[in-house]
Coordinates of C-alpha atoms in Angstrom, one line a residue:
X1 CA 18.7 -5.4 19.8
X2 CA 21.9 -3.5 18.9
X3 CA 25.3 -4.8 20.0
X4 CA 28.6 -5.4 18.4
X5 CA 29.5 -8.5 20.5
X6 CA 28.6 -12.1 20.0
X7 CA 28.4 -14.9 22.6
X8 CA 30.4 -17.5 20.6
X9 CA 30.3 -21.0 22.0
X10 CA 33.3 -23.0 20.9
X11 CA 32.4 -26.4 19.6
X12 CA 34.7 -29.2 18.4
X13 CA 35.0 -29.3 14.7
X14 CA 33.5 -32.3 12.8
X15 CA 33.8 -32.8 9.1
X16 CA 35.1 -29.2 8.8
X17 CA 36.5 -28.0 5.5
X18 CA 39.3 -25.5 5.3
X19 CA 38.2 -22.5 3.2
X20 CA 38.7 -18.7 3.0
X21 CA 36.5 -16.3 4.8
X22 CA 35.2 -15.0 1.4
X23 CA 34.0 -18.5 0.5
X24 CA 32.5 -18.9 3.9
X25 CA 30.3 -15.9 3.4
X26 CA 28.8 -17.4 0.3
X27 CA 28.4 -20.8 1.9
X28 CA 26.6 -19.2 4.8
X29 CA 24.2 -17.4 2.5
X30 CA 23.4 -20.7 0.7
X31 CA 22.8 -22.4 4.0
X32 CA 20.2 -19.6 4.8
X33 CA 18.4 -20.2 1.5
X34 CA 19.6 -17.1 -0.2
X35 CA 19.3 -17.1 -4.0
X36 CA 19.5 -13.4 -4.9
X37 CA 22.0 -10.7 -3.9
X38 CA 22.0 -7.0 -4.8
X39 CA 25.3 -5.3 -4.8
X40 CA 28.2 -3.3 -6.1
X41 CA 31.9 -4.4 -5.9
X42 CA 34.8 -2.4 -4.7
X43 CA 38.3 -2.8 -3.2
X44 CA 37.5 -3.9 0.3
X45 CA 34.9 -6.5 -0.7
X46 CA 36.8 -7.7 -3.8
X47 CA 37.8 -11.1 -2.2
X48 CA 34.1 -12.0 -1.7
X49 CA 33.3 -11.0 -5.3
X50 CA 36.2 -13.1 -6.5
X51 CA 34.7 -16.1 -4.8
X52 CA 31.2 -15.1 -6.1
X53 CA 32.6 -15.7 -9.6
X54 CA 32.7 -19.4 -8.8
X55 CA 29.1 -19.4 -7.4
X56 CA 27.3 -17.7 -10.2
X57 CA 25.3 -20.9 -10.9
X58 CA 24.0 -20.9 -7.3
X59 CA 23.7 -17.2 -6.4
X60 CA 22.0 -14.7 -8.7
X61 CA 23.9 -11.4 -8.1
X62 CA 22.3 -8.3 -9.5
X63 CA 24.8 -5.5 -10.3
X64 CA 23.0 -2.3 -9.3
X65 CA 24.2 1.2 -10.4
X66 CA 24.3 2.7 -7.0
X67 CA 24.6 1.1 -3.6
X68 CA 21.4 2.8 -2.4
X69 CA 19.7 0.8 -5.2
X70 CA 21.0 -2.4 -3.7
X71 CA 19.5 -1.8 -0.3
X72 CA 16.1 -0.7 -1.8
X73 CA 16.1 -3.7 -4.2
X74 CA 16.7 -6.0 -1.2
X75 CA 13.8 -4.4 0.6
X76 CA 11.5 -4.9 -2.4
X77 CA 12.5 -8.6 -2.6
X78 CA 12.0 -9.0 1.2
X79 CA 8.6 -7.3 1.2
X80 CA 7.0 -9.5 -1.4
X81 CA 8.6 -12.8 -0.4
X82 CA 8.8 -12.6 3.4
X83 CA 12.4 -13.7 3.1
X84 CA 15.4 -11.7 4.2
X85 CA 16.8 -9.5 1.5
X86 CA 20.6 -9.4 1.0
X87 CA 22.9 -6.7 -0.3
X88 CA 26.7 -6.2 -0.7
X89 CA 28.8 -3.0 -0.7
X90 CA 32.4 -2.1 -0.3
X91 CA 33.8 0.1 2.5
X92 CA 33.7 3.8 2.8
X93 CA 31.3 5.4 0.3
X94 CA 29.9 2.0 -0.7
X95 CA 28.8 1.3 2.9
X96 CA 27.5 4.8 3.5
X97 CA 25.5 4.7 0.3
X98 CA 23.6 1.7 1.8
X99 CA 22.5 3.7 4.8
X100 CA 19.3 5.3 3.4
X101 CA 17.9 1.9 2.4
X102 CA 18.9 0.4 5.8
X103 CA 17.2 3.2 7.6
X104 CA 14.1 2.7 5.5
X105 CA 14.1 -1.0 6.3
X106 CA 14.5 -0.2 10.0
X107 CA 11.5 2.0 10.3
X108 CA 9.3 -0.2 8.0
X109 CA 10.3 -3.4 9.8
X110 CA 11.9 -5.1 6.7
X111 CA 14.3 -8.0 7.1
X112 CA 17.6 -7.2 5.5
X113 CA 21.2 -8.4 5.8
X114 CA 23.8 -5.9 4.5
X115 CA 27.3 -7.2 4.1
X116 CA 30.0 -4.6 3.7
X117 CA 33.8 -5.0 3.1
X118 CA 36.2 -3.1 5.4
X119 CA 39.8 -2.2 5.3
X120 CA 42.3 -4.7 6.8
X121 CA 42.0 -5.0 10.6
X122 CA 45.5 -3.5 11.2
X123 CA 44.3 -0.4 9.4
X124 CA 41.2 0.2 11.4
X125 CA 41.1 3.6 13.0
X126 CA 44.0 5.0 10.8
X127 CA 41.8 6.8 8.3
X128 CA 42.9 4.5 5.6
X129 CA 41.7 4.8 2.0
X130 CA 37.9 4.3 1.9
X131 CA 37.8 3.6 5.7
X132 CA 34.6 4.8 7.4
X133 CA 33.2 3.9 10.8
X134 CA 30.3 2.0 9.3
X135 CA 29.6 0.5 12.7
X136 CA 29.0 3.8 14.4
X137 CA 27.1 5.2 11.4
X138 CA 24.8 2.2 11.1
X139 CA 24.1 1.5 14.7
X140 CA 21.1 3.9 15.1
X141 CA 19.4 2.4 12.0
X142 CA 20.0 -1.3 12.4
X143 CA 18.5 -4.0 14.6
X144 CA 22.0 -5.3 15.2
X145 CA 25.5 -4.8 13.6
X146 CA 28.8 -6.6 14.0
X147 CA 32.3 -6.2 12.7
X148 CA 34.2 -9.3 11.7
X149 CA 38.0 -9.1 12.1
X150 CA 38.7 -12.9 12.0
X151 CA 37.5 -15.4 9.4
X152 CA 36.4 -17.8 12.2
X153 CA 33.7 -15.3 13.2
X154 CA 31.9 -15.3 9.9
X155 CA 29.6 -18.3 10.4
X156 CA 28.6 -17.2 13.8
X157 CA 28.0 -13.6 12.7
X158 CA 26.0 -14.5 9.6
X159 CA 23.8 -17.1 11.3
X160 CA 22.9 -14.6 14.0
X161 CA 22.3 -11.9 11.4
X162 CA 19.7 -13.9 9.6
X163 CA 18.0 -15.0 12.9
X164 CA 17.9 -11.4 14.2
X165 CA 16.8 -9.8 11.0
X166 CA 13.7 -12.0 10.4
X167 CA 12.6 -12.9 14.0
X168 CA 10.2 -10.9 16.1
X169 CA 9.8 -7.5 14.7
X170 CA 12.0 -7.8 11.5
X171 CA 14.7 -5.3 10.6
X172 CA 18.0 -4.7 9.0
X173 CA 21.3 -6.1 10.2
X174 CA 24.8 -5.1 9.0
X175 CA 27.9 -7.3 9.0
X176 CA 31.2 -5.5 8.3
X177 CA 34.0 -7.8 7.3
X178 CA 37.7 -6.7 7.2
X179 CA 39.7 -7.6 4.1
X180 CA 42.1 -9.8 5.9
X181 CA 39.2 -11.8 7.4
X182 CA 38.0 -12.4 3.9
X183 CA 41.4 -13.7 2.8
X184 CA 42.2 -15.9 5.8
X185 CA 41.4 -19.6 5.9
X186 CA 39.7 -21.6 8.7
X187 CA 37.9 -24.8 9.3
X188 CA 34.4 -24.0 8.1
X189 CA 31.2 -25.4 9.6
X190 CA 27.8 -23.8 9.7
X191 CA 25.0 -24.1 12.2
X192 CA 21.8 -22.0 11.9
X193 CA 21.0 -19.8 14.8
X194 CA 17.7 -20.5 16.6
X195 CA 18.2 -18.6 19.8
X196 CA 20.4 -16.0 21.4
X197 CA 20.7 -15.5 25.2
X198 CA 19.0 -12.3 26.3
X199 CA 17.3 -11.8 22.9
X200 CA 13.6 -12.8 23.1
X201 CA 11.9 -11.9 19.8
X202 CA 8.6 -13.6 20.5
X203 CA 7.0 -12.5 23.7
X204 CA 4.7 -15.0 25.4
X205 CA 1.0 -14.1 25.0
X206 CA -0.8 -13.5 28.3
X207 CA -4.2 -15.2 28.4
X208 CA -5.6 -12.6 30.7
X209 CA -5.0 -9.9 28.1
X210 CA -6.8 -12.0 25.5
X211 CA -9.7 -12.5 27.8
X212 CA -9.9 -8.8 28.5
X213 CA -9.7 -7.9 24.8
X214 CA -12.4 -10.4 23.9
X215 CA -14.7 -9.0 26.5
X216 CA -14.2 -5.4 25.1
X217 CA -14.9 -6.7 21.6
X218 CA -18.1 -8.5 22.7
X219 CA -19.4 -5.5 24.5
X220 CA -18.5 -2.9 21.8
X221 CA -21.3 -1.3 19.7
X222 CA -19.0 0.5 17.3
X223 CA -15.7 -1.4 17.0
X224 CA -13.1 -0.8 14.4
X225 CA -10.0 -2.8 13.3
X226 CA -6.9 -1.0 12.3
X227 CA -4.8 -3.3 10.1
X228 CA -1.1 -2.7 10.1
X229 CA 2.0 -4.0 8.4
X230 CA 2.4 -6.5 11.2
X231 CA -0.5 -8.5 9.8
X232 CA 1.5 -9.1 6.6
X233 CA 4.8 -9.7 8.5
X234 CA 3.2 -12.5 10.6
X235 CA 1.3 -13.9 7.6
X236 CA -1.9 -13.4 9.6
X237 CA -4.2 -12.3 6.8
X238 CA -6.6 -15.2 7.1
X239 CA -6.7 -15.1 10.9
X240 CA -7.5 -11.4 10.7
X241 CA -10.4 -12.0 8.4
X242 CA -11.7 -14.9 10.6
X243 CA -11.8 -12.6 13.6
X244 CA -13.4 -9.6 11.7
X245 CA -16.0 -11.8 10.0
X246 CA -17.0 -13.6 13.2
X247 CA -17.4 -10.3 15.1
X248 CA -18.7 -8.2 12.2
X249 CA -16.0 -5.5 12.7
X250 CA -15.2 -2.9 10.0
X251 CA -11.5 -3.0 8.9
X252 CA -9.4 0.0 8.0
X253 CA -5.8 -0.2 6.8
X254 CA -2.6 1.8 7.4
X255 CA -0.5 2.6 4.3
X256 CA 1.8 -0.4 4.9
X257 CA -1.2 -2.6 5.8
X258 CA -2.6 -2.3 2.3
X259 CA -3.2 -5.6 0.6
X260 CA -3.6 -7.5 3.9
X261 CA -7.4 -7.3 3.2
X262 CA -9.0 -7.6 -0.2
X263 CA -10.5 -4.2 -1.1
X264 CA -13.7 -5.8 -2.2
X265 CA -14.3 -7.3 1.2
X266 CA -17.7 -6.1 2.5
X267 CA -16.2 -5.0 5.8
X268 CA -13.2 -3.2 4.4
X269 CA -13.7 0.5 4.9
X270 CA -10.5 2.1 3.4
X271 CA -7.2 3.5 4.3
X272 CA -6.3 5.5 7.4
X273 CA -4.1 8.6 7.6
X274 CA -3.3 12.0 6.2
X275 CA -4.5 11.2 2.7
X276 CA -6.6 8.2 3.6
X277 CA -10.3 7.8 3.1
X278 CA -12.9 10.1 4.7
X279 CA -14.9 7.4 6.5
X280 CA -12.3 5.6 8.6
X281 CA -10.6 8.9 9.6
X282 CA -13.9 10.4 10.8
X283 CA -15.1 7.2 12.5
X284 CA -11.9 6.9 14.4
X285 CA -13.2 9.7 16.7
X286 CA -16.7 8.1 16.9
X287 CA -16.0 4.4 17.5
X288 CA -16.2 3.0 21.0
X289 CA -13.4 0.4 20.4
X290 CA -10.2 0.5 18.4
X291 CA -8.4 -2.8 17.8
X292 CA -5.0 -2.0 16.4
X293 CA -3.1 -5.0 14.9
X294 CA 0.6 -4.7 14.0
X295 CA 0.7 -1.0 13.7
X296 CA 2.5 1.7 15.7
X297 CA 0.1 4.6 15.7
X298 CA 2.3 6.7 13.5
X299 CA 1.7 10.5 13.4
X300 CA 0.4 10.2 9.8
X301 CA -2.4 8.0 11.2
X302 CA -3.2 9.8 14.4
X303 CA -2.9 13.4 13.6
X304 CA -3.2 15.4 16.9
X305 CA -2.7 12.9 19.7
X306 CA -4.6 15.1 22.1
X307 CA -7.8 14.6 20.2
X308 CA -7.2 11.0 18.8
X309 CA -9.9 8.5 19.7
X310 CA -10.4 9.8 23.2
X311 CA -13.9 8.3 23.3
X312 CA -12.7 4.8 22.5
X313 CA -11.2 1.9 24.4
X314 CA -8.0 0.7 22.7
X315 CA -6.7 -2.8 22.2
X316 CA -3.2 -2.9 20.9
X317 CA -1.8 -6.1 19.4
X318 CA 1.9 -5.6 18.9
X319 CA 5.0 -7.8 19.0
X320 CA 7.4 -5.0 19.9
X321 CA 6.7 -3.9 23.6
X322 CA 8.5 -0.6 22.9
X323 CA 5.6 0.5 20.7
X324 CA 2.9 -0.2 23.3
X325 CA 1.7 3.0 25.0
X326 CA 4.4 5.0 23.1
X327 CA 1.9 7.2 21.3
X328 CA -1.6 6.0 22.2
X329 CA -2.4 4.6 25.6
X330 CA -4.0 1.2 25.4
X331 CA -6.6 -0.3 27.6
X332 CA -5.5 -3.8 26.8
X333 CA -2.2 -4.7 25.2
X334 CA -1.5 -8.1 23.7
X335 CA 2.2 -8.2 23.3
X336 CA 3.0 -11.1 21.0
X337 CA 3.0 -12.2 17.3
X338 CA -0.2 -10.9 15.5
X339 CA -1.1 -14.4 14.2
X340 CA -1.1 -16.0 17.6
X341 CA -3.1 -13.2 19.1
X342 CA -5.7 -13.2 16.4
X343 CA -6.1 -17.0 16.6
X344 CA -6.6 -16.8 20.4
X345 CA -9.0 -13.8 20.1
X346 CA -11.2 -15.4 17.4
X347 CA -11.9 -18.4 19.7
X348 CA -13.2 -16.1 22.4
X349 CA -15.2 -13.5 20.6
X350 CA -18.9 -13.9 20.0
X351 CA -20.6 -14.1 16.7
X352 CA -21.9 -10.6 15.9
X353 CA -22.7 -8.1 13.2
X354 CA -22.6 -4.3 13.2
X355 CA -24.6 -3.6 10.0
X356 CA -25.8 -0.2 11.2
X357 CA -22.4 0.9 12.2
X358 CA -20.9 -0.3 8.9
X359 CA -23.7 1.6 7.0
X360 CA -22.4 4.8 8.6
X361 CA -19.0 4.2 6.9
X362 CA -20.8 3.7 3.5
X363 CA -22.7 6.9 3.9
X364 CA -19.4 8.8 4.3
X365 CA -17.9 6.9 1.3
X366 CA -20.7 8.3 -0.8
X367 CA -19.9 11.8 0.4
X368 CA -16.2 11.3 -0.5
X369 CA -17.0 9.9 -3.9
X370 CA -19.3 12.8 -4.7
X371 CA -16.8 15.5 -3.5
X372 CA -13.5 13.8 -4.7
X373 CA -13.8 10.4 -6.3
X374 CA -16.0 11.1 -9.3
X375 CA -13.9 14.0 -10.4
X376 CA -10.6 12.2 -9.8
X377 CA -11.5 8.8 -11.3
X378 CA -13.8 9.7 -14.2
X379 CA -12.9 13.2 -15.5
X380 CA -14.3 14.2 -18.8
X381 CA -12.3 17.3 -19.6
X382 CA -9.0 19.0 -18.7
X383 CA -5.6 17.4 -18.1
X384 CA -5.2 13.8 -17.4
X385 CA -5.4 13.0 -13.7
X386 CA -3.2 10.6 -11.7
X387 CA -6.3 8.9 -10.3
X388 CA -7.8 7.9 -13.6
X389 CA -4.4 6.4 -14.6
X390 CA -4.4 4.3 -11.5
X391 CA -8.1 3.3 -11.9
X392 CA -7.4 2.0 -15.4
X393 CA -4.3 0.0 -14.3
X394 CA -6.3 -1.4 -11.4
X395 CA -9.1 -2.5 -13.7
X396 CA -6.7 -4.0 -16.3
X397 CA -4.7 -5.9 -13.7
X398 CA -7.8 -6.9 -11.7
X399 CA -6.1 -5.6 -8.5
X400 CA -3.6 -8.5 -8.6
X401 CA -0.4 -6.7 -9.6
X402 CA 2.4 -5.8 -7.2
X403 CA 2.4 -2.0 -6.9
X404 CA 5.6 -0.4 -5.9
X405 CA 5.2 3.3 -5.1
X406 CA 7.7 6.1 -4.6
X407 CA 6.9 9.0 -2.2
X408 CA 4.6 11.9 -3.0
X409 CA 1.2 12.6 -4.5
X410 CA 1.4 9.6 -6.8
X411 CA 2.0 7.4 -3.8
X412 CA -1.1 8.6 -2.0
X413 CA -3.2 8.4 -5.2
X414 CA -2.0 4.9 -6.0
X415 CA -2.7 3.8 -2.4
X416 CA -6.1 5.3 -2.5
X417 CA -7.3 4.1 -5.9
X418 CA -5.5 0.8 -6.7
X419 CA -8.0 -1.9 -5.5
X420 CA -5.7 -4.5 -4.0
X421 CA -7.3 -8.0 -4.3
X422 CA -4.1 -10.1 -3.7
X423 CA -1.9 -10.0 -0.7
X424 CA 1.7 -8.8 -0.3
X425 CA 1.2 -6.6 -3.3
X426 CA 1.8 -3.1 -1.8
X427 CA 5.4 -2.1 -1.5
X428 CA 6.2 1.5 -0.5
X429 CA 8.4 3.6 1.7
X430 CA 6.2 4.5 4.7
X431 CA 8.0 5.7 7.8
X432 CA 11.1 7.2 6.2
X433 CA 9.3 8.5 3.1
X434 CA 12.3 7.9 0.8
X435 CA 12.1 9.5 -2.7
X436 CA 13.9 7.2 -5.1
X437 CA 12.7 4.1 -3.4
X438 CA 10.3 2.7 -6.1
X439 CA 12.5 1.9 -9.1
X440 CA 15.1 -0.2 -7.3
X441 CA 12.5 -1.7 -4.9
X442 CA 10.4 -2.8 -7.9
X443 CA 13.5 -4.6 -9.3
X444 CA 13.8 -6.6 -6.1
X445 CA 10.0 -7.2 -6.0
X446 CA 10.0 -8.5 -9.6
X447 CA 12.9 -10.9 -8.9
X448 CA 11.1 -12.1 -5.8
X449 CA 7.8 -12.7 -7.6
X450 CA 8.6 -13.6 -11.2
X451 CA 5.0 -14.8 -11.5
X452 CA 3.6 -11.3 -10.8
X453 CA 3.1 -8.2 -12.8
X454 CA 5.2 -5.6 -11.0
X455 CA 4.5 -1.9 -11.6
X456 CA 6.7 0.9 -10.3
X457 CA 4.5 4.0 -9.9
X458 CA 6.8 7.1 -9.7
X459 CA 6.7 10.8 -9.9
X460 CA 9.1 12.7 -12.1
X461 CA 11.1 13.9 -9.1
X462 CA 11.6 10.6 -7.3
X463 CA 12.4 8.9 -10.6
X464 CA 15.4 11.1 -11.2
X465 CA 16.9 10.2 -7.8
X466 CA 17.6 6.6 -8.8
X467 CA 17.1 6.8 -12.6
X468 CA 20.4 5.1 -13.1
X469 CA 18.8 1.8 -12.1
X470 CA 17.3 1.6 -15.6
X471 CA 20.8 0.3 -16.4
X472 CA 20.3 -2.6 -13.9
X473 CA 16.9 -3.4 -15.4
X474 CA 18.4 -3.4 -18.9
X475 CA 21.5 -5.5 -18.1
X476 CA 19.6 -8.0 -15.9
X477 CA 16.5 -8.1 -18.1
X478 CA 14.2 -7.4 -15.2
X479 CA 10.6 -7.2 -16.4
X480 CA 9.5 -4.2 -14.4
X481 CA 6.9 -1.9 -15.7
X482 CA 7.8 1.7 -14.9
X483 CA 5.0 4.3 -14.8
X484 CA 6.1 7.9 -14.5
X485 CA 3.3 10.3 -13.5
X486 CA 4.8 13.5 -14.7
X487 CA 3.5 16.9 -13.5
X488 CA 6.8 18.8 -13.7
X489 CA 6.6 19.5 -10.0
X490 CA 7.7 18.1 -6.7
X491 CA 4.0 17.6 -6.4
X492 CA 3.4 17.0 -2.7
X493 CA 5.7 19.8 -1.6
X494 CA 4.0 22.1 -4.2
X495 CA 0.5 21.1 -2.7
X496 CA 1.7 22.2 0.7
X497 CA 3.1 25.4 -0.7
X498 CA -0.2 26.1 -2.3
X499 CA -2.3 25.4 0.7
X500 CA -0.1 26.6 3.6
X501 CA 2.5 28.9 2.0
X502 CA 0.3 31.2 -0.2
X503 CA 1.4 29.6 -3.4
X504 CA 5.1 30.5 -3.0
X505 CA 6.4 27.7 -5.2
X506 CA 9.9 27.8 -3.9
X507 CA 12.1 25.4 -5.9
X508 CA 9.5 22.8 -6.6
X509 CA 8.9 23.3 -10.3
X510 CA 11.1 21.0 -12.4
X511 CA 12.5 21.2 -15.9
X512 CA 12.8 17.6 -16.7
X513 CA 14.9 15.7 -19.3
X514 CA 13.5 13.7 -22.1
X515 CA 12.6 10.5 -20.3
X516 CA 11.8 8.8 -23.5
X517 CA 15.3 9.4 -24.9
X518 CA 16.8 8.2 -21.6
X519 CA 14.7 5.0 -21.6
X520 CA 15.7 4.3 -25.2
X521 CA 19.3 4.9 -24.3
X522 CA 19.0 2.1 -21.8
X523 CA 17.3 -0.2 -24.4
X524 CA 13.9 -0.1 -22.7
X525 CA 10.8 0.3 -24.8
X526 CA 8.7 3.4 -23.9
X527 CA 5.8 5.6 -24.7
X528 CA 4.6 9.1 -23.7
X529 CA 0.9 10.0 -23.3
X530 CA -0.6 13.4 -22.7
X531 CA -4.1 12.9 -24.1
X532 CA -7.0 11.1 -22.4
X533 CA -8.1 9.5 -25.6
X534 CA -4.8 7.7 -25.9
X535 CA -4.5 6.7 -22.3
X536 CA -6.3 3.3 -22.1
X537 CA -4.6 1.9 -25.3
X538 CA -1.2 3.1 -24.0
X539 CA -1.8 1.3 -20.7
X540 CA -2.8 -1.9 -22.4
X541 CA 0.4 -1.9 -24.4
X542 CA 2.4 -1.1 -21.3
X543 CA 0.9 -4.0 -19.4
X544 CA 1.0 -6.6 -22.2
X545 CA 4.6 -6.0 -23.3
X546 CA 6.9 -8.9 -22.5
X547 CA 9.7 -7.4 -20.5
X548 CA 10.5 -4.0 -19.0
X549 CA 8.6 -1.0 -20.4
X550 CA 8.4 2.7 -19.4
X551 CA 5.2 4.7 -19.7
X552 CA 5.3 8.4 -19.1
X553 CA 1.9 10.0 -18.5
X554 CA 1.8 13.8 -18.4
X555 CA -0.8 14.6 -15.7
X556 CA -2.5 17.6 -14.2
X557 CA 0.3 20.0 -13.3
X558 CA -1.3 21.6 -10.2
X559 CA -3.6 18.8 -9.0
X560 CA -4.0 18.2 -5.3
X561 CA -4.6 15.0 -3.3
X562 CA -7.8 15.0 -1.2
X563 CA -9.0 14.1 1.4
X564 CA -6.2 15.6 3.5
X565 CA -5.7 16.0 7.2
X566 CA -3.6 19.2 7.8
X567 CA -0.5 18.3 9.7
X568 CA -0.9 18.3 13.5
X569 CA -4.7 18.5 13.3
X570 CA -7.3 16.1 14.5
X571 CA -8.4 13.3 12.2
X572 CA -11.9 14.7 12.5
X573 CA -10.7 17.8 10.6
X574 CA -10.1 15.8 7.4
X575 CA -10.8 18.0 4.4
X576 CA -12.4 17.0 1.1
X577 CA -11.4 20.2 -0.6
X578 CA -9.1 23.2 -0.2

């Protein structure tokens, strides 16, 4: 849904209070249950910030150091809470700096409301100071956007923004408010939005599709469940397990589906995708039934579509009809909320077990561990490896921490080797692959889950893209643990250059600053480790410290991440070594 018009139904005012548009914005947010805002002030949004001064006891505003950090922090908050993240920015460069985070939220289905200030309405289209067409820029990467030019429109726009952002397939919404609309007064009333004509976010489940899917499951000899982000979005973790356990089906996870299923579950068989586990990738092209729940068959999961699961029947459970049959043709599509579909299916499937089929996965697990896992997780010599760092952290936190990863080799290593035992604990940039995501997203995740240990796992390259957010962590006393896995390379790009470009390391080696000095400059305790003998103790101090802490671990400089499916190749061609 993407339109810049609202169907506003005029209603008689009752008990209305006359207030400014700026105060109305804050009142609306409180009505929607907002408690935390990430933002950066500027000229065109200054009236809202002036009102915010009066609401500091009700709204926790986090002053980021760059607007991109605001949108990523709001994402992190949304991902761990299931609530809608909120961010503020001014017009022009403030608004455009939000776009990367908004685009990231769009492709990863994260509910976000971005509110931007805009020049006065009489200046629109005049190329006024800090005027940018944020509506045109944001339209391709938002679920809906709207420009407010009159104060009276604010309650309607914000109510619909929250409804649209967090209904159906979630996504980002942008509300752009002109400066004169912020100053103007009107008779304020607020009514939450529960429906919009022509917008139907929750498709009605067809019982015939459920019956057909249940029959395929009951007849299957080698079924496989693909667990996507939609399971977490719909809060359907227990319903997924109920279906899988009753029918005895192995479960594999997408990158964004991680933490929907406890890794110790006897039917969990690992992560799908380019750097996923050997068994689920190989077995994708051997199963007789794929049951995809809340996932969109991204190219990183499917590899070559011409060879992907051609032997299998496909059941696709998906709330967004646009994703059905887009990449992989389904035999049965259940277009509705994942929780509703799983509840209906569980009632109709028969009690079953597939022990022999599950044993085939375990046999491949053993091959992967022998070829890759043992050397990665328990090295006895050479440079420190990323995997052993993640293994120790996983063991020390018992798989219950929130892990926020950036993008690159460390992301794949953390996703492979952190053993998630609690849910909603994996936060990463999946579809857009945004370097610089982790540090600000971890801030938002920590503020959303103060009861949780939140660890940002970042490479030295991605860290420097949003390094300034250490200032936000310091000022706002956000207890994030920052782990830098430093190999002095843009590691994933270097791996591709090694494997596919004859080791021509074109502009991927990095001369890094002294991260310890920078951390100390921001008042954040820190440590640097480059010896295996010191690693475990350093991690214990890192985890036990009360408050933010930065740990830099110097790791193997030219280490590679395996398994790996070469881009564009079949999932059956997954490689365990170069």
